[in-house]
C-alpha cells in the first residue's frame, strides 16, 4: 500500500503522546491483512474502541483472562500458524511495559527460530490501566507507577523513575530495536519506525514512550469494583458514596434469583 493511502489522524504535536495516538500511528502503517496481537493493560480497551479491524484474522486480542505476558508469545504463535498456511502477512504485537516485563523472554524464541514479528512497546512507566481504575475508586493511583523505593515512606510513591531500559533489554537478545524519542515529531517517527519494521525480514522492537494520563474516549460502561467501606482517605470516602449510588441503579439482566434458584 502506498504512503499516500495511509492518512492517519493529524498528530496532536504532544512530545509525549497518549496511547490513542500511538494506536492510530501503528494502524496507519499496517496493511489491512496484518494481525494485531494484544492481551492486557489499557491496550485491549483502547484497541477495542479505536482499532479498525479490516480482516477476519486481523484482530487477535485476548479478553478472557487479560493475561499479561501473553502478547509476545501469542504473537509468535499467530506467526507460526500463518507461516504454516503460507500466509506472509505481518503480526504486530502491541505490548505495555508491564506486560513486557512479565514475559519478554519469548523474544529469544523469535531469534532462535528466525521468526519475524513487529513488537511495539508502549512505555508509560507503570500500570496506566490499574492507575485509572485506582483513580475511579478513590485510591489515587497508589503503587501503579514504576518508582524507586522510598525507604523513609516505605512505599514506591516517590518521583524517581526506575531506570530500567527496556529497549536495551530487547537489544540484548540480538534483535533490531528502534527507539522513538519523545518530541514534536514523535508520531511521524513512530510511523517511520513501524514502516521500517514491516519492511525488515527480522523481528524488530519499536520502543515509544507514552503519557499514561492521556486516555482514550470513555467507554461509558460501569464496572462493579467495590470500594473500601472504611477509609481515612477523603477520595476513597467520596468514591464509596458514589459506589453506593451506582449500585442502586444496578439491575439484573436475568431477573432476581428465586428461592428455588431460578431466575424470576
Ligand atoms: C498475569 C496478570 N497479572 C496481573 C494482571 C492485572 N493487571 C491488568 S493490567 C495490569 C498492568 C498492565 O501494565 P502495562 O502492560 O504496562 O499496561 P498499561 O496498563 O500501562 O497500559 C495489571 C497488573 C493481569 N491482567 N495479568
Ligand atoms: Mg504500562
Short mmCIF file of C-alpha atoms and ligand atoms in Angstrom, two decimals:
data_model
loop_
_atom_site.label_atom_id
_atom_site.label_comp_id
_atom_site.label_asym_id
_atom_site.label_seq_id
_atom_site.Cartn_x
_atom_site.Cartn_y
_atom_site.Cartn_z
CA UNK A 1 0.00 0.00 0.00
CA UNK A 2 1.46 3.37 -0.95
CA UNK A 3 2.13 6.06 1.61
CA UNK A 4 -0.49 8.30 0.09
CA UNK A 5 -3.16 5.83 1.18
CA UNK A 6 -2.09 5.80 4.81
CA UNK A 7 -3.51 9.07 6.03
CA UNK A 8 -3.99 8.54 9.79
CA UNK A 9 -5.19 11.37 12.00
CA UNK A 10 -3.25 14.60 12.29
CA UNK A 11 -0.74 14.32 15.18
CA UNK A 12 -1.54 16.32 18.31
CA UNK A 13 2.04 17.61 18.50
CA UNK A 14 2.46 16.38 22.07
CA UNK A 15 6.07 15.46 22.91
CA UNK A 16 4.82 12.52 24.95
CA UNK A 17 1.90 11.10 23.03
CA UNK A 18 -1.10 9.40 24.55
CA UNK A 19 -1.81 5.82 23.65
CA UNK A 20 -4.72 6.65 21.31
CA UNK A 21 -2.33 8.50 19.02
CA UNK A 22 0.14 5.63 19.18
CA UNK A 23 -2.59 3.19 18.16
CA UNK A 24 -3.54 5.48 15.27
CA UNK A 25 0.06 5.67 14.06
CA UNK A 26 0.54 1.90 14.21
CA UNK A 27 -2.76 1.29 12.45
CA UNK A 28 -1.89 3.80 9.74
CA UNK A 29 1.30 1.90 8.88
CA UNK A 30 -0.12 -1.62 8.95
CA UNK A 31 -1.66 -3.33 5.98
CA UNK A 32 -5.32 -4.33 6.15
CA UNK A 33 -4.46 -8.03 6.41
CA UNK A 34 -1.90 -7.61 9.21
CA UNK A 35 -2.71 -9.12 12.61
CA UNK A 36 -2.58 -7.01 15.76
CA UNK A 37 -1.90 -9.07 18.91
CA UNK A 38 -2.54 -7.81 22.44
CA UNK A 39 -3.81 -9.04 25.80
CA UNK A 40 -3.66 -6.85 28.88
CA UNK A 41 -3.35 -3.37 30.34
CA UNK A 42 -5.07 -0.33 28.86
CA UNK A 43 -4.46 -1.50 25.29
CA UNK A 44 -7.31 -4.04 24.96
CA UNK A 45 -9.91 -1.40 25.87
CA UNK A 46 -8.29 1.27 23.73
CA UNK A 47 -7.86 -1.05 20.74
CA UNK A 48 -11.48 -2.16 21.11
CA UNK A 49 -12.54 1.45 20.78
CA UNK A 50 -10.01 2.68 18.23
CA UNK A 51 -8.59 -0.11 16.05
CA UNK A 52 -10.37 -0.56 12.75
CA UNK A 53 -10.38 -4.29 12.02
CA UNK A 54 -10.06 -4.87 8.30
CA UNK A 55 -9.70 -8.64 8.02
CA UNK A 56 -11.29 -11.65 9.82
CA UNK A 57 -7.84 -12.67 11.10
CA UNK A 58 -6.70 -9.12 11.73
CA UNK A 59 -7.53 -8.76 15.42
CA UNK A 60 -6.08 -11.18 17.95
CA UNK A 61 -6.74 -9.58 21.33
CA UNK A 62 -7.24 -11.70 24.42
CA UNK A 63 -10.19 -10.52 26.56
CA UNK A 64 -10.99 -13.59 28.65
CA UNK A 65 -8.21 -13.61 31.23
CA UNK A 66 -6.49 -10.36 30.27
CA UNK A 67 -3.28 -12.30 30.73
CA UNK A 68 -0.24 -10.04 30.98
CA UNK A 69 2.68 -11.59 29.16
CA UNK A 70 0.57 -13.28 26.50
CA UNK A 71 1.43 -10.73 23.83
CA UNK A 72 4.86 -11.75 22.52
CA UNK A 73 4.29 -15.49 22.99
CA UNK A 74 0.84 -15.14 21.40
CA UNK A 75 2.30 -13.15 18.52
CA UNK A 76 4.81 -15.90 17.81
CA UNK A 77 2.01 -18.48 17.83
CA UNK A 78 -0.03 -16.38 15.41
CA UNK A 79 3.02 -16.01 13.15
CA UNK A 80 3.74 -19.74 13.17
CA UNK A 81 0.12 -20.50 12.28
CA UNK A 82 0.22 -18.06 9.39
CA UNK A 83 3.51 -19.45 8.08
CA UNK A 84 2.04 -22.98 8.19
CA UNK A 85 -0.66 -21.64 5.87
CA UNK A 86 1.96 -19.95 3.65
CA UNK A 87 0.44 -16.64 4.67
CA UNK A 88 3.05 -13.92 4.83
CA UNK A 89 1.03 -11.17 6.47
CA UNK A 90 2.70 -9.32 9.34
CA UNK A 91 1.99 -9.87 13.01
CA UNK A 92 2.17 -6.67 15.02
CA UNK A 93 2.33 -7.12 18.79
CA UNK A 94 1.46 -4.12 20.92
CA UNK A 95 2.60 -4.52 24.50
CA UNK A 96 2.69 -2.33 27.60
CA UNK A 97 5.87 -2.04 29.66
CA UNK A 98 4.25 -4.01 32.50
CA UNK A 99 3.27 -6.89 30.26
CA UNK A 100 6.66 -6.77 28.57
CA UNK A 101 8.37 -7.13 31.95
CA UNK A 102 6.09 -10.07 32.75
CA UNK A 103 7.18 -12.12 29.70
CA UNK A 104 9.64 -10.80 27.14
CA UNK A 105 11.93 -13.80 27.05
CA UNK A 106 9.93 -15.35 24.21
CA UNK A 107 11.80 -12.86 22.05
CA UNK A 108 14.64 -15.35 22.32
CA UNK A 109 12.40 -17.87 20.55
CA UNK A 110 11.80 -15.36 17.76
CA UNK A 111 15.57 -15.01 17.36
CA UNK A 112 16.25 -18.75 17.58
CA UNK A 113 13.55 -19.66 15.07
CA UNK A 114 14.25 -16.73 12.78
CA UNK A 115 10.62 -15.64 13.06
CA UNK A 116 9.71 -12.12 12.13
CA UNK A 117 7.19 -10.18 14.18
CA UNK A 118 6.88 -6.48 14.91
CA UNK A 119 6.69 -5.58 18.61
CA UNK A 120 5.64 -2.10 19.70
CA UNK A 121 6.39 -1.45 23.38
CA UNK A 122 4.26 1.32 24.86
CA UNK A 123 6.44 2.58 27.69
CA UNK A 124 4.43 4.58 30.22
CA UNK A 125 6.45 3.74 33.33
CA UNK A 126 3.85 1.62 35.01
CA UNK A 127 0.25 0.50 35.01
CA UNK A 128 -1.92 3.09 33.25
CA UNK A 129 -4.91 0.75 33.37
CA UNK A 130 -4.79 -0.11 37.05
CA UNK A 131 -3.85 3.50 37.81
CA UNK A 132 -7.02 4.66 36.12
CA UNK A 133 -9.11 2.05 37.91
CA UNK A 134 -7.47 3.05 41.20
CA UNK A 135 -8.41 6.68 40.50
CA UNK A 136 -12.04 5.78 39.96
CA UNK A 137 -12.20 4.01 43.34
CA UNK A 138 -10.51 6.87 45.17
CA UNK A 139 -7.17 5.11 45.68
CA UNK A 140 -5.12 7.82 43.96
CA UNK A 141 -3.11 5.53 41.66
CA UNK A 142 -1.24 4.06 44.63
CA UNK A 143 1.57 1.72 43.61
CA UNK A 144 0.87 1.88 39.88
CA UNK A 145 3.91 3.84 38.71
CA UNK A 146 7.37 2.34 38.46
CA UNK A 147 9.18 4.46 41.01
CA UNK A 148 12.23 3.84 43.22
CA UNK A 149 11.52 2.57 46.70
CA UNK A 150 11.33 5.35 49.27
CA UNK A 151 12.81 3.87 52.45
CA UNK A 152 11.54 6.62 54.74
CA UNK A 153 7.97 6.46 53.46
CA UNK A 154 8.23 2.71 52.88
CA UNK A 155 6.47 2.89 49.54
CA UNK A 156 7.09 3.42 45.82
CA UNK A 157 5.26 6.76 45.67
CA UNK A 158 8.30 8.98 45.08
CA UNK A 159 9.16 10.77 41.84
CA UNK A 160 12.31 8.93 40.74
CA UNK A 161 11.51 6.53 37.89
CA UNK A 162 13.01 3.05 37.99
CA UNK A 163 15.86 3.34 35.48
CA UNK A 164 15.20 0.17 33.55
CA UNK A 165 15.88 0.40 29.83
CA UNK A 166 13.50 -1.93 28.01
CA UNK A 167 14.95 -1.02 24.60
CA UNK A 168 18.40 -2.10 25.79
CA UNK A 169 16.86 -5.25 27.19
CA UNK A 170 15.31 -6.11 23.82
CA UNK A 171 18.53 -5.24 22.01
CA UNK A 172 20.42 -7.69 24.24
CA UNK A 173 18.56 -10.55 22.56
CA UNK A 174 20.11 -9.67 19.22
CA UNK A 175 17.00 -8.07 17.78
CA UNK A 176 16.66 -4.89 15.82
CA UNK A 177 15.36 -2.16 18.09
CA UNK A 178 14.11 1.25 17.02
CA UNK A 179 13.77 3.80 19.79
CA UNK A 180 11.33 6.57 19.07
CA UNK A 181 12.26 9.53 21.28
CA UNK A 182 9.67 11.92 22.72
CA UNK A 183 9.42 15.22 20.84
CA UNK A 184 7.36 17.14 18.33
CA UNK A 185 7.91 14.59 15.55
CA UNK A 186 7.28 11.50 17.67
CA UNK A 187 4.20 10.34 15.76
CA UNK A 188 5.86 10.74 12.36
CA UNK A 189 8.94 8.97 13.75
CA UNK A 190 6.80 6.16 15.12
CA UNK A 191 5.13 5.68 11.76
CA UNK A 192 8.52 5.61 10.12
CA UNK A 193 9.72 3.01 12.65
CA UNK A 194 6.72 0.74 12.04
CA UNK A 195 7.24 1.10 8.30
CA UNK A 196 10.89 0.06 8.65
CA UNK A 197 9.98 -2.82 10.95
CA UNK A 198 7.48 -4.12 8.43
CA UNK A 199 9.98 -3.84 5.60
CA UNK A 200 12.57 -5.90 7.51
CA UNK A 201 12.83 -9.68 7.45
CA UNK A 202 13.86 -9.78 11.11
CA UNK A 203 11.94 -9.20 14.32
CA UNK A 204 12.01 -5.54 15.23
CA UNK A 205 11.08 -4.00 18.55
CA UNK A 206 9.82 -0.42 18.40
CA UNK A 207 10.04 1.40 21.73
CA UNK A 208 7.93 4.51 22.27
CA UNK A 209 7.23 6.44 25.46
CA UNK A 210 3.65 7.42 26.24
CA UNK A 211 1.78 9.63 28.70
CA UNK A 212 -0.34 7.33 30.90
CA UNK A 213 -2.74 10.14 31.73
CA UNK A 214 -3.94 10.73 28.17
CA UNK A 215 -6.90 8.41 27.90
CA UNK A 216 -9.00 7.18 25.00
CA UNK A 217 -12.65 8.25 24.93
CA UNK A 218 -14.62 6.74 27.79
CA UNK A 219 -16.47 3.51 27.07
CA UNK A 220 -19.31 4.71 29.39
CA UNK A 221 -19.62 1.29 30.99
CA UNK A 222 -19.75 0.74 34.76
CA UNK A 223 -17.51 -1.81 36.44
CA UNK A 224 -18.73 -3.18 39.77
CA UNK A 225 -15.49 -2.76 41.71
CA UNK A 226 -16.43 -2.43 45.39
CA UNK A 227 -14.80 0.49 47.17
CA UNK A 228 -13.48 0.17 50.72
CA UNK A 229 -16.32 0.97 53.13
CA UNK A 230 -13.91 2.17 55.81
CA UNK A 231 -11.11 4.56 54.92
CA UNK A 232 -9.41 7.68 56.27
CA UNK A 233 -8.67 8.94 52.73
CA UNK A 234 -11.27 11.54 51.60
CA UNK A 235 -11.08 10.47 47.94
CA UNK A 236 -11.90 6.90 48.94
CA UNK A 237 -14.80 8.03 51.15
CA UNK A 238 -16.19 10.05 48.22
CA UNK A 239 -15.71 7.09 45.89
CA UNK A 240 -17.58 4.86 48.36
CA UNK A 241 -20.55 7.27 48.38
CA UNK A 242 -20.53 7.27 44.57
CA UNK A 243 -20.27 3.49 44.50
CA UNK A 244 -23.31 3.08 46.78
CA UNK A 245 -25.33 5.36 44.49
CA UNK A 246 -24.21 3.43 41.41
CA UNK A 247 -25.10 0.08 42.95
CA UNK A 248 -28.64 1.43 43.48
CA UNK A 249 -29.00 1.79 39.71
CA UNK A 250 -27.78 -1.74 39.06
CA UNK A 251 -30.34 -4.19 37.70
CA UNK A 252 -30.04 -7.86 36.99
CA UNK A 253 -30.48 -8.57 33.31
CA UNK A 254 -31.54 -12.15 34.13
CA UNK A 255 -34.00 -11.14 36.83
CA UNK A 256 -33.57 -11.88 40.52
CA UNK A 257 -32.89 -15.46 41.67
CA UNK A 258 -35.91 -17.06 43.36
CA UNK A 259 -35.67 -19.24 46.48
CA UNK A 260 -35.58 -22.26 44.14
CA UNK A 261 -32.51 -20.85 42.44
CA UNK A 262 -34.35 -19.97 39.20
CA UNK A 263 -34.44 -16.51 37.71
CA UNK A 264 -37.75 -14.70 38.02
C1 LIG B 1 -0.76 -12.05 34.76
C2 LIG B 1 -1.51 -10.82 35.18
N1 LIG B 1 -1.23 -10.23 36.37
C3 LIG B 1 -1.89 -9.12 36.74
C4 LIG B 1 -2.88 -8.61 35.96
C5 LIG B 1 -3.64 -7.36 36.42
N2 LIG B 1 -3.28 -6.24 35.54
C6 LIG B 1 -4.06 -5.92 34.47
S1 LIG B 1 -3.40 -4.68 33.57
C7 LIG B 1 -2.07 -4.55 34.61
C8 LIG B 1 -0.98 -3.56 34.31
C9 LIG B 1 -0.51 -3.65 32.88
O1 LIG B 1 0.57 -2.77 32.69
P1 LIG B 1 1.10 -2.44 31.25
O2 LIG B 1 1.31 -3.68 30.49
O3 LIG B 1 2.24 -1.51 31.39
O4 LIG B 1 -0.13 -1.71 30.55
P2 LIG B 1 -0.79 -0.28 30.90
O5 LIG B 1 -1.75 -0.53 31.99
O6 LIG B 1 0.30 0.66 31.28
O7 LIG B 1 -1.49 0.08 29.63
C10 LIG B 1 -2.16 -5.45 35.67
C11 LIG B 1 -1.19 -5.57 36.78
C12 LIG B 1 -3.15 -9.26 34.72
N3 LIG B 1 -4.09 -8.80 33.87
N4 LIG B 1 -2.45 -10.35 34.34
MG1 LIG B 2 2.40 0.49 31.22
#
